[in-house]
PDB file of C-alpha atoms and ligand atoms in Angstrom:
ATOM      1  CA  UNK A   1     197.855  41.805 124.932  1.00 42.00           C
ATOM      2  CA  UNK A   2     194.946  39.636 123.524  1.00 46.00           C
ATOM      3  CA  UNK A   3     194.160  38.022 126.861  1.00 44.00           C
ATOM      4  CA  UNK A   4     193.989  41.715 128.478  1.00 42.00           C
ATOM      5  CA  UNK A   5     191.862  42.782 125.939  1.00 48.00           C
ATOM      6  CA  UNK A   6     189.923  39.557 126.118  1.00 46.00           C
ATOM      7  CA  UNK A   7     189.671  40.306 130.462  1.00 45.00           C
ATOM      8  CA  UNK A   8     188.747  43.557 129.474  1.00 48.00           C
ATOM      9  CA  UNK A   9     186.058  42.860 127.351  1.00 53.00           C
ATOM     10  CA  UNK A  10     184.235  40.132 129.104  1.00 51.00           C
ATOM     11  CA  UNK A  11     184.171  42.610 132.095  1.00 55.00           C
ATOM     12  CA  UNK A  12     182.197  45.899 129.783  1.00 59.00           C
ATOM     13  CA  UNK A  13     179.944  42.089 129.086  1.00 55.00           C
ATOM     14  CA  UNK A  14     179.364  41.674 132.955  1.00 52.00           C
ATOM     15  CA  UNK A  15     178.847  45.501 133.056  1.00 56.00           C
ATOM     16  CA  UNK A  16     176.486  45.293 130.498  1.00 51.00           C
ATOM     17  CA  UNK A  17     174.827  42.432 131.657  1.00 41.00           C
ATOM     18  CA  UNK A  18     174.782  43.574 135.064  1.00 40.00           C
ATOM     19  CA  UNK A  19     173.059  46.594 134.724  1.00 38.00           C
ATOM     20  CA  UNK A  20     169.810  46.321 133.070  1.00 32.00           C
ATOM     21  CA  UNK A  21     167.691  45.766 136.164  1.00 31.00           C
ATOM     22  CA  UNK A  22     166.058  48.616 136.927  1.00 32.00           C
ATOM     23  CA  UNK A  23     165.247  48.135 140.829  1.00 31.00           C
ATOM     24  CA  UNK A  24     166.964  50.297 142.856  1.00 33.00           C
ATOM     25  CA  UNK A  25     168.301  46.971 144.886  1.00 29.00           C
ATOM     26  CA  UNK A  26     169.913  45.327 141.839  1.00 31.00           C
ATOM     27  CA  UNK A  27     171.297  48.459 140.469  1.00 31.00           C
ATOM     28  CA  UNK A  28     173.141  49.297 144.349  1.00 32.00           C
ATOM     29  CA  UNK A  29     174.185  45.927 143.895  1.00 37.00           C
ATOM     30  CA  UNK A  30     175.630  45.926 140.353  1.00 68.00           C
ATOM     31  CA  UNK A  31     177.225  49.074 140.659  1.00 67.00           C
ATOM     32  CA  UNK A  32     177.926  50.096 144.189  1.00 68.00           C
ATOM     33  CA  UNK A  33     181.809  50.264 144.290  1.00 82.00           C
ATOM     34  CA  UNK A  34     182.442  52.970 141.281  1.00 92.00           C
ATOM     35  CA  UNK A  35     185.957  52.748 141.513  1.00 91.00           C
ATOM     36  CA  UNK A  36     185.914  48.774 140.935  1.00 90.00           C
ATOM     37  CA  UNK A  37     183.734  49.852 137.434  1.00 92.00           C
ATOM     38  CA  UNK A  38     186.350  52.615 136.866  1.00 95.00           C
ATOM     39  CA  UNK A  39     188.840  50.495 135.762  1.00 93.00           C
ATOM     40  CA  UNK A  40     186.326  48.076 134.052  1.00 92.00           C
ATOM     41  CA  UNK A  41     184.837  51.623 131.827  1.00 95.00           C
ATOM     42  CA  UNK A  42     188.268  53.330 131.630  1.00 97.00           C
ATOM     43  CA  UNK A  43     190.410  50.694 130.563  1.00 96.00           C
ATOM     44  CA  UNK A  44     192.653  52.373 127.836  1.00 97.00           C
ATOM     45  CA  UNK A  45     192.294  48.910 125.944  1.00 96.00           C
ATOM     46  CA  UNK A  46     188.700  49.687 125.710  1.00 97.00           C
ATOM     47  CA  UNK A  47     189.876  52.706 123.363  1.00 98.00           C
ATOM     48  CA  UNK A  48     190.602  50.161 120.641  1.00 97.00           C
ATOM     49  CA  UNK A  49     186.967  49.006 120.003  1.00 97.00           C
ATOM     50  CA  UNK A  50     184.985  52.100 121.547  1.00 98.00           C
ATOM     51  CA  UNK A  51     187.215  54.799 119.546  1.00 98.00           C
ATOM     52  CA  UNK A  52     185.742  57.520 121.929  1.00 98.00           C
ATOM     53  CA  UNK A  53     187.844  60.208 119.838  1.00 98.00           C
ATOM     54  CA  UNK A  54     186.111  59.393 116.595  1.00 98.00           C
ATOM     55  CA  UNK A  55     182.895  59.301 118.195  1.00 98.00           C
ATOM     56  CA  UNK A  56     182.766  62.606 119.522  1.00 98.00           C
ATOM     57  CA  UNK A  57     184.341  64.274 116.274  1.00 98.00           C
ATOM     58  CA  UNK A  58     181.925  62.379 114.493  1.00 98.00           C
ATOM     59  CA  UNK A  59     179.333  64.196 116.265  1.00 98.00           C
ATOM     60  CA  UNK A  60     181.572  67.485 116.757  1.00 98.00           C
ATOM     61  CA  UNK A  61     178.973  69.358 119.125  1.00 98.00           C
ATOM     62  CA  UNK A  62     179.915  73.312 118.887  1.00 98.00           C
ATOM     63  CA  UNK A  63     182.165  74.402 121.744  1.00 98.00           C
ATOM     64  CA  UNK A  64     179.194  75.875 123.346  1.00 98.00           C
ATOM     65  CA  UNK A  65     177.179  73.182 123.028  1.00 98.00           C
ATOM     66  CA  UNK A  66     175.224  71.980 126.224  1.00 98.00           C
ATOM     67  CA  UNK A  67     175.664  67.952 125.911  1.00 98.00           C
ATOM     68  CA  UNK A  68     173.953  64.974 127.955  1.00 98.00           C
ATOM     69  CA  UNK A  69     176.035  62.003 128.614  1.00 98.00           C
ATOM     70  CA  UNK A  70     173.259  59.868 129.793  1.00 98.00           C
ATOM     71  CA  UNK A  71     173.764  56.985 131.499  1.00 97.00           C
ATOM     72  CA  UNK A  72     177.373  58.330 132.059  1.00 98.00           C
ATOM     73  CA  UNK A  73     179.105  55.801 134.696  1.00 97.00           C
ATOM     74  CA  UNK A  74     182.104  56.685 136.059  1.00 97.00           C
ATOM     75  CA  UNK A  75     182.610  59.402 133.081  1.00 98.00           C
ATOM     76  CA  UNK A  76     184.219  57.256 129.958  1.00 98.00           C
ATOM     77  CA  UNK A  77     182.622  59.843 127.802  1.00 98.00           C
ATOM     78  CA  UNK A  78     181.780  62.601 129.822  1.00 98.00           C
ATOM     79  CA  UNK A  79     185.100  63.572 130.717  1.00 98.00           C
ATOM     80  CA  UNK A  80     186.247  63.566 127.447  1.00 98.00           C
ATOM     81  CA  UNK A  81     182.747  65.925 125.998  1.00 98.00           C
ATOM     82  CA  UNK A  82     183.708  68.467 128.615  1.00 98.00           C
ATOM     83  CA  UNK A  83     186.964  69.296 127.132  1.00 98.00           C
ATOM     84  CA  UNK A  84     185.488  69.227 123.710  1.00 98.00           C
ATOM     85  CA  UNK A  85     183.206  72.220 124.652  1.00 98.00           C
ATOM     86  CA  UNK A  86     185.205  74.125 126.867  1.00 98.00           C
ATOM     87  CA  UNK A  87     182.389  77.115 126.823  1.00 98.00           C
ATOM     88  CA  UNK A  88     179.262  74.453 127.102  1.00 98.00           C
ATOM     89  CA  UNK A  89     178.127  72.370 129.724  1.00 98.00           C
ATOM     90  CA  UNK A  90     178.344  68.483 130.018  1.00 98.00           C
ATOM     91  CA  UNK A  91     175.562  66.859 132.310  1.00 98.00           C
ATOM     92  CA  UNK A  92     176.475  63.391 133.036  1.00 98.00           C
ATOM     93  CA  UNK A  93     172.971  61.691 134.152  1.00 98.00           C
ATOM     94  CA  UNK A  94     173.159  58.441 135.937  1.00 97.00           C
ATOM     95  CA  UNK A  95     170.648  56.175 138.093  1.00 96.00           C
ATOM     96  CA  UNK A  96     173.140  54.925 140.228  1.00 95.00           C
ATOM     97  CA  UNK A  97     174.087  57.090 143.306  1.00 95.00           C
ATOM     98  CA  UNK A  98     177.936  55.693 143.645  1.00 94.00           C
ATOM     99  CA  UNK A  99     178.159  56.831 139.492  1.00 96.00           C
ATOM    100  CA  UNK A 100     176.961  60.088 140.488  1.00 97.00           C
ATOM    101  CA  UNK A 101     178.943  60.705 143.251  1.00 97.00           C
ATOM    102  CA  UNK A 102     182.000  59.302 141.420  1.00 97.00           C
ATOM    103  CA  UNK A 103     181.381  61.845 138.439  1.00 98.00           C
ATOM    104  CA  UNK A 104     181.279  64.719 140.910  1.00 98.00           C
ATOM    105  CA  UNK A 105     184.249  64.005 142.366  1.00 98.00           C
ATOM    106  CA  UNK A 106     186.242  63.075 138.937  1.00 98.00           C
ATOM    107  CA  UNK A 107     185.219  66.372 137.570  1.00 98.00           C
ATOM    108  CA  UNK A 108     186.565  68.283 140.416  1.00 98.00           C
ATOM    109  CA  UNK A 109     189.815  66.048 140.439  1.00 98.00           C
ATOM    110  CA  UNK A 110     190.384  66.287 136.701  1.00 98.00           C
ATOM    111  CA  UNK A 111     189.180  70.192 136.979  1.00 98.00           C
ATOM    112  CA  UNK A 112     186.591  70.440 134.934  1.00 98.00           C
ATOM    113  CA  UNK A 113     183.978  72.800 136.219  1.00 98.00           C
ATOM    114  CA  UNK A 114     182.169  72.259 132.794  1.00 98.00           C
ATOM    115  CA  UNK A 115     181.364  68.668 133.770  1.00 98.00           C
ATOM    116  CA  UNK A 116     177.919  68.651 136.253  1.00 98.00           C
ATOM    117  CA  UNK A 117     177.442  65.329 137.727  1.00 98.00           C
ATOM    118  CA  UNK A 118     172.915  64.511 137.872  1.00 98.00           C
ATOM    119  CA  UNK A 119     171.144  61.911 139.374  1.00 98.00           C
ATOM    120  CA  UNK A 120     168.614  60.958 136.632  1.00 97.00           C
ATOM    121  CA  UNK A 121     165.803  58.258 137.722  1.00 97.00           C
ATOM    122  CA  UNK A 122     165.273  55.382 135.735  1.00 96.00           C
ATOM    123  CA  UNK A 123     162.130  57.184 133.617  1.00 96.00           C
ATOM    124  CA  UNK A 124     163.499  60.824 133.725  1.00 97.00           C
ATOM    125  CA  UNK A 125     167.148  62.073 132.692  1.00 98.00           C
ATOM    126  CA  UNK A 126     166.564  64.608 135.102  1.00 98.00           C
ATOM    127  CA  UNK A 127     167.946  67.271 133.086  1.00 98.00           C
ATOM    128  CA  UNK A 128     168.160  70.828 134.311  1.00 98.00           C
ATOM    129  CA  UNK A 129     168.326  72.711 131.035  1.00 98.00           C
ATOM    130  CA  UNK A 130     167.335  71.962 127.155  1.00 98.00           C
ATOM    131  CA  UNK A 131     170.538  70.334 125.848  1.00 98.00           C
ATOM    132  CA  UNK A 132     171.685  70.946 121.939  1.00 98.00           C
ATOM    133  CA  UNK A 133     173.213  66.844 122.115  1.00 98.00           C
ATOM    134  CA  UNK A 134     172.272  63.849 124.212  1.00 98.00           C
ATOM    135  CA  UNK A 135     174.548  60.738 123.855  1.00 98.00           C
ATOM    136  CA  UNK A 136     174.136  57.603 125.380  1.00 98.00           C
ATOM    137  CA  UNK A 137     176.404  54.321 125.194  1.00 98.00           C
ATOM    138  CA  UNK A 138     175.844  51.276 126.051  1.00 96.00           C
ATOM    139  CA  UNK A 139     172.600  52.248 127.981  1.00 96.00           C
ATOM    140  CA  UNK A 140     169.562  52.220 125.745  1.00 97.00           C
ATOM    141  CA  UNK A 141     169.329  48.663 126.583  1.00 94.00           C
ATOM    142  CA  UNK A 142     169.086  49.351 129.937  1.00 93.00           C
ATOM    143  CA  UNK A 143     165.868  51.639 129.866  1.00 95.00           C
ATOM    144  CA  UNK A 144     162.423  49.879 130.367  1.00 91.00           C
ATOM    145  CA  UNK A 145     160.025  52.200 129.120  1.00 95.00           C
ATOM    146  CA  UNK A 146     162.150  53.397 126.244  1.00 97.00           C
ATOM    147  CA  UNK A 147     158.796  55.252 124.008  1.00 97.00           C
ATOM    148  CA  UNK A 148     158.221  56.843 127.791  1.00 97.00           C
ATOM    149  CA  UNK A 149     161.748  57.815 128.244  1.00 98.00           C
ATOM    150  CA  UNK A 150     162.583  59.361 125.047  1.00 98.00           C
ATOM    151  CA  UNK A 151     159.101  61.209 124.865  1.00 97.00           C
ATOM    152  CA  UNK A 152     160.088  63.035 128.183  1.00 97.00           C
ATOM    153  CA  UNK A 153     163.415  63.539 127.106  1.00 98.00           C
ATOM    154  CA  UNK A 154     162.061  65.640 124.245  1.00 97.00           C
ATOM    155  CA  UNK A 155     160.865  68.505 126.421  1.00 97.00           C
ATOM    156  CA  UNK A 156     165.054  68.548 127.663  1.00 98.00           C
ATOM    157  CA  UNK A 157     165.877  69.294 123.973  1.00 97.00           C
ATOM    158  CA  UNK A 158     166.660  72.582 122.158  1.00 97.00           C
ATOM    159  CA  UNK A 159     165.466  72.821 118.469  1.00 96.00           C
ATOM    160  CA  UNK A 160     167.135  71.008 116.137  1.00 96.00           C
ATOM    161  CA  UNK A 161     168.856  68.808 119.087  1.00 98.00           C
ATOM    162  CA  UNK A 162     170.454  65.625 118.260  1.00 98.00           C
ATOM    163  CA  UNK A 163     170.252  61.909 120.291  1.00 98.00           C
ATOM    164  CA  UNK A 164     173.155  59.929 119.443  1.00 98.00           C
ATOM    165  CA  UNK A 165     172.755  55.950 120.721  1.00 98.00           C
ATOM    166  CA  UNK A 166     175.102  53.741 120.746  1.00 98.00           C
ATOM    167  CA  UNK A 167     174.753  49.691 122.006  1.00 98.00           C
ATOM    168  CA  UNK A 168     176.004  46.117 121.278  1.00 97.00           C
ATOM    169  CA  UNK A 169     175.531  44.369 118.253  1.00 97.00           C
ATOM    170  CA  UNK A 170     173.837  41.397 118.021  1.00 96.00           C
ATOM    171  CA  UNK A 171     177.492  39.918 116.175  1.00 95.00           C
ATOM    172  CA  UNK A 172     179.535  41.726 118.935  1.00 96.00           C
ATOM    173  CA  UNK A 173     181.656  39.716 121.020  1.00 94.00           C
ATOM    174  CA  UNK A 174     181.549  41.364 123.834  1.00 91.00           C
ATOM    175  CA  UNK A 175     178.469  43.478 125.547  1.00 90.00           C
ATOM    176  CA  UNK A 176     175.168  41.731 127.101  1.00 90.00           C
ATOM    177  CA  UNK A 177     173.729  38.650 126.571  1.00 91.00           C
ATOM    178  CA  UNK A 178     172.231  38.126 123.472  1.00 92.00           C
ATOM    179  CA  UNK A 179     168.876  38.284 124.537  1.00 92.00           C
ATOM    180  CA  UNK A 180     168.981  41.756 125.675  1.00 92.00           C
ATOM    181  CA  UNK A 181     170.317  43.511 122.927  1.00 95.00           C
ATOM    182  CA  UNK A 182     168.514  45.954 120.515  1.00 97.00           C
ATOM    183  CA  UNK A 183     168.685  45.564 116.888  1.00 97.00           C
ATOM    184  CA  UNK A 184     168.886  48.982 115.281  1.00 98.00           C
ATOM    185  CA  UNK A 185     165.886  48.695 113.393  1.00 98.00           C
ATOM    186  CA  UNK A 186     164.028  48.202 116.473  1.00 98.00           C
ATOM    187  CA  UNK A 187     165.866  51.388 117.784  1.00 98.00           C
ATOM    188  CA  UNK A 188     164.936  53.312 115.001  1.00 98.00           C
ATOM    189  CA  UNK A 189     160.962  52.025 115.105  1.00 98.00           C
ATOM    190  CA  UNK A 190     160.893  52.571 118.682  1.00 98.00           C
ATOM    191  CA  UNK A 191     162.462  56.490 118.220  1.00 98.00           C
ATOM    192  CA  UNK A 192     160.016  56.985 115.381  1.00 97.00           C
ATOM    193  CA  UNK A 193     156.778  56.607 117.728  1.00 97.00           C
ATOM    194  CA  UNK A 194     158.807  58.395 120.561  1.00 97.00           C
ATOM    195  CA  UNK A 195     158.678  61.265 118.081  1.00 97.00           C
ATOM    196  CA  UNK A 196     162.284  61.188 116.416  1.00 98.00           C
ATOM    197  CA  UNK A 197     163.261  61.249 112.645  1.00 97.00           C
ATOM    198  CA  UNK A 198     166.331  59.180 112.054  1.00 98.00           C
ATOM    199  CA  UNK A 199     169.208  61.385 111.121  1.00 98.00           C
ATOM    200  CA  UNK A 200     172.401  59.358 110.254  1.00 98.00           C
ATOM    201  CA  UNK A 201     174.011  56.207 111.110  1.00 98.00           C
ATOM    202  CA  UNK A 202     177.817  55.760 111.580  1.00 98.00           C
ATOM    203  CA  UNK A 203     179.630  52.470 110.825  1.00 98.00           C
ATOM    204  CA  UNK A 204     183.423  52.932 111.832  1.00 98.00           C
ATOM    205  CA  UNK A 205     182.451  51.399 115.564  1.00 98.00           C
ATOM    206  CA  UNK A 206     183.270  47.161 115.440  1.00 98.00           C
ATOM    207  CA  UNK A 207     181.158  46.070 117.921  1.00 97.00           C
ATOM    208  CA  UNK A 208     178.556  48.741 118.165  1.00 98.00           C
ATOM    209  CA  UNK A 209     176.240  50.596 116.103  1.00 98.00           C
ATOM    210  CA  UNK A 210     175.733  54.620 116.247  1.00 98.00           C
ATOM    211  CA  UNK A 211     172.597  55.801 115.519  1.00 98.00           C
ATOM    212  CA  UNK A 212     171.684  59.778 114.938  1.00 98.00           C
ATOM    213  CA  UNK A 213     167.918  61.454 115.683  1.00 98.00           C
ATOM    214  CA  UNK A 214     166.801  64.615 116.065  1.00 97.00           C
ATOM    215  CA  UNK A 215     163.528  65.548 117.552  1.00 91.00           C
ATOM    216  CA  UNK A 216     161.034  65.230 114.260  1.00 83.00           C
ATOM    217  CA  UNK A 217     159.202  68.530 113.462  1.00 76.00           C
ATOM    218  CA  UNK A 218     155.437  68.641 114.845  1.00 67.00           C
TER     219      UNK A 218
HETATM  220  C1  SAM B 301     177.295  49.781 130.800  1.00 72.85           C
HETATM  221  S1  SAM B 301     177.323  51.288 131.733  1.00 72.85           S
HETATM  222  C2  SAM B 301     177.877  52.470 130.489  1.00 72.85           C
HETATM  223  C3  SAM B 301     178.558  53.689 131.105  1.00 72.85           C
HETATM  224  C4  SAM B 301     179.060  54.732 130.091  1.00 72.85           C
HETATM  225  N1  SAM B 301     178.016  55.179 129.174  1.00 72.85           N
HETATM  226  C5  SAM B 301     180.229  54.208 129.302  1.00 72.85           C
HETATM  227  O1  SAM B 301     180.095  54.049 128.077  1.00 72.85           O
HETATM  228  O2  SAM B 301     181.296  53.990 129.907  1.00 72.85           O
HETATM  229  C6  SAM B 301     175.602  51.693 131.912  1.00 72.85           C
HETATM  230  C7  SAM B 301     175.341  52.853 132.877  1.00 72.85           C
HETATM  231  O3  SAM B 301     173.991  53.317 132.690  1.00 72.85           O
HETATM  232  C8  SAM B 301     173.413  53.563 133.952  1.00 72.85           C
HETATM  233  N2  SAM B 301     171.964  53.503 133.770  1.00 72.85           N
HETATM  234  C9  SAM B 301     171.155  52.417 133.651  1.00 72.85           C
HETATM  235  N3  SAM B 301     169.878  52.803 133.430  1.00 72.85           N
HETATM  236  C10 SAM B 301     169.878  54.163 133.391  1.00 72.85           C
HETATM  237  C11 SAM B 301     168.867  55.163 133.172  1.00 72.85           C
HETATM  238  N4  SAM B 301     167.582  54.857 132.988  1.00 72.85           N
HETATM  239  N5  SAM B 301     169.242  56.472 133.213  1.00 72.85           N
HETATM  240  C12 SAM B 301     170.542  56.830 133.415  1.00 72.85           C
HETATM  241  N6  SAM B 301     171.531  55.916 133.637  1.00 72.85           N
HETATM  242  C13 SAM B 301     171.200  54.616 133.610  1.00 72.85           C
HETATM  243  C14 SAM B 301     174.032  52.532 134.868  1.00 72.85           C
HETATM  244  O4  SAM B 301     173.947  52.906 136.231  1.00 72.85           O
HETATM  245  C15 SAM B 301     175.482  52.496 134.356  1.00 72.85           C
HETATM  246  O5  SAM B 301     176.299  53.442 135.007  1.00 72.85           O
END
């Protein structure tokens, strides 16, 4: 059991380390073949360390709620948002065209009409209407322009909308090479000029931390 979790593990590392380029080449590359990453994202050993229920109660989004899973992959979080507001919407935004496809097709296999698969671009979720929760795991590393990002993203919010982020520690022992992780502080400093108040931070996840904002009054 502790060398599949260990296989496990290391691969969510190459996933994590693979994706950060933002070219459209490298990211084709890294992620072409979603059902390869499928197993990788969806491993029920990843359950242990990315407790996906307690996140979501944790953030409990009204069964109404319109929710963005950004950076959403082959649906790890998405799938399970979309049965947590069976009268919302969940858009899952990703860059990758094989992760968008794939989400399409899960939500129509798994039938959940609730679930909308988006193409985002690398500086635009892409969203198609203002969203009362945006989550995003394991991607906020990934974004280049993060003040740009997050000050677009604002417009895609409703009032009193919360951003939940979630990444690797810098103590984690699995997720991206050390260089290219985000401390939280710097998350938080970089939100702040994007134009987010820090809301709450949860501390039940091992090897990541969960950061709350909410767009800060004008
Ligand atoms: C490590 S995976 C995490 C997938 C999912 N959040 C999960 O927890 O299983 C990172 C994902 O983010 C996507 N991604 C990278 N940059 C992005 C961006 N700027 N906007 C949306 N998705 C992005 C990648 O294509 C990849 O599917």
């Amino acid at each position: 059991m502790k060398l599949f979790r260990f296989i496990v593990a290391a691969a969510m590392s190459a996933a994590c380390a693979a994706a950060p380029a933002q070219t459209p080449h490298t990211r084709e590359h890294n992620f072409a073949g979603a059902e390869h990453w499928a197993k990788v994202f969806d491993d029920p050993a990843r359950d242990a360390w990315q407790k996906p229920h307690e996140v979501i109660t944790a953030l409990s989004p009204a069964p109404d709620s319109l929710v963005a899973d950004i950076g959403s992959g082959t649906g790890y979080f998405a799938a399970r948002l979309a049965h947590f507001v069976p009268k919302g919407r969940v858009y899952g935004v990703d860059t990758e065209p094989e992760m968008v496809k794939y989400l399409a097709e899960r939500a129509k296999r798994e039938g959940l009409p609730n679930l909308v698969s988006i193409a985002g671009r690398p500086d635009d979720a892409n969203l198609p209407a203002k969203v009362d929760l945006v989550l995003m795991v394991d991607v906020y590393h990934h974004i280049s322009d993060r003040e740009g990002y997050f000050r677009k993203l604002r417009g895609s919010l409703k009032p009193g909308a919360r951003v939940a982020i979630i990444d690797f520690r810098a103590d984690a022992p699995n997720g991206p090479p050390k260089k290219d992780r985000i401390a939280p502080s710097q998350v938080k400093s970089e939100l702040a000029t994007a134009g987010y108040a820090f809301a709450k931070e949860h501390t039940f996840l091992p090897n990541q931390f969960f950061l709350v904002f909410e767009a800060a009054k004008p």
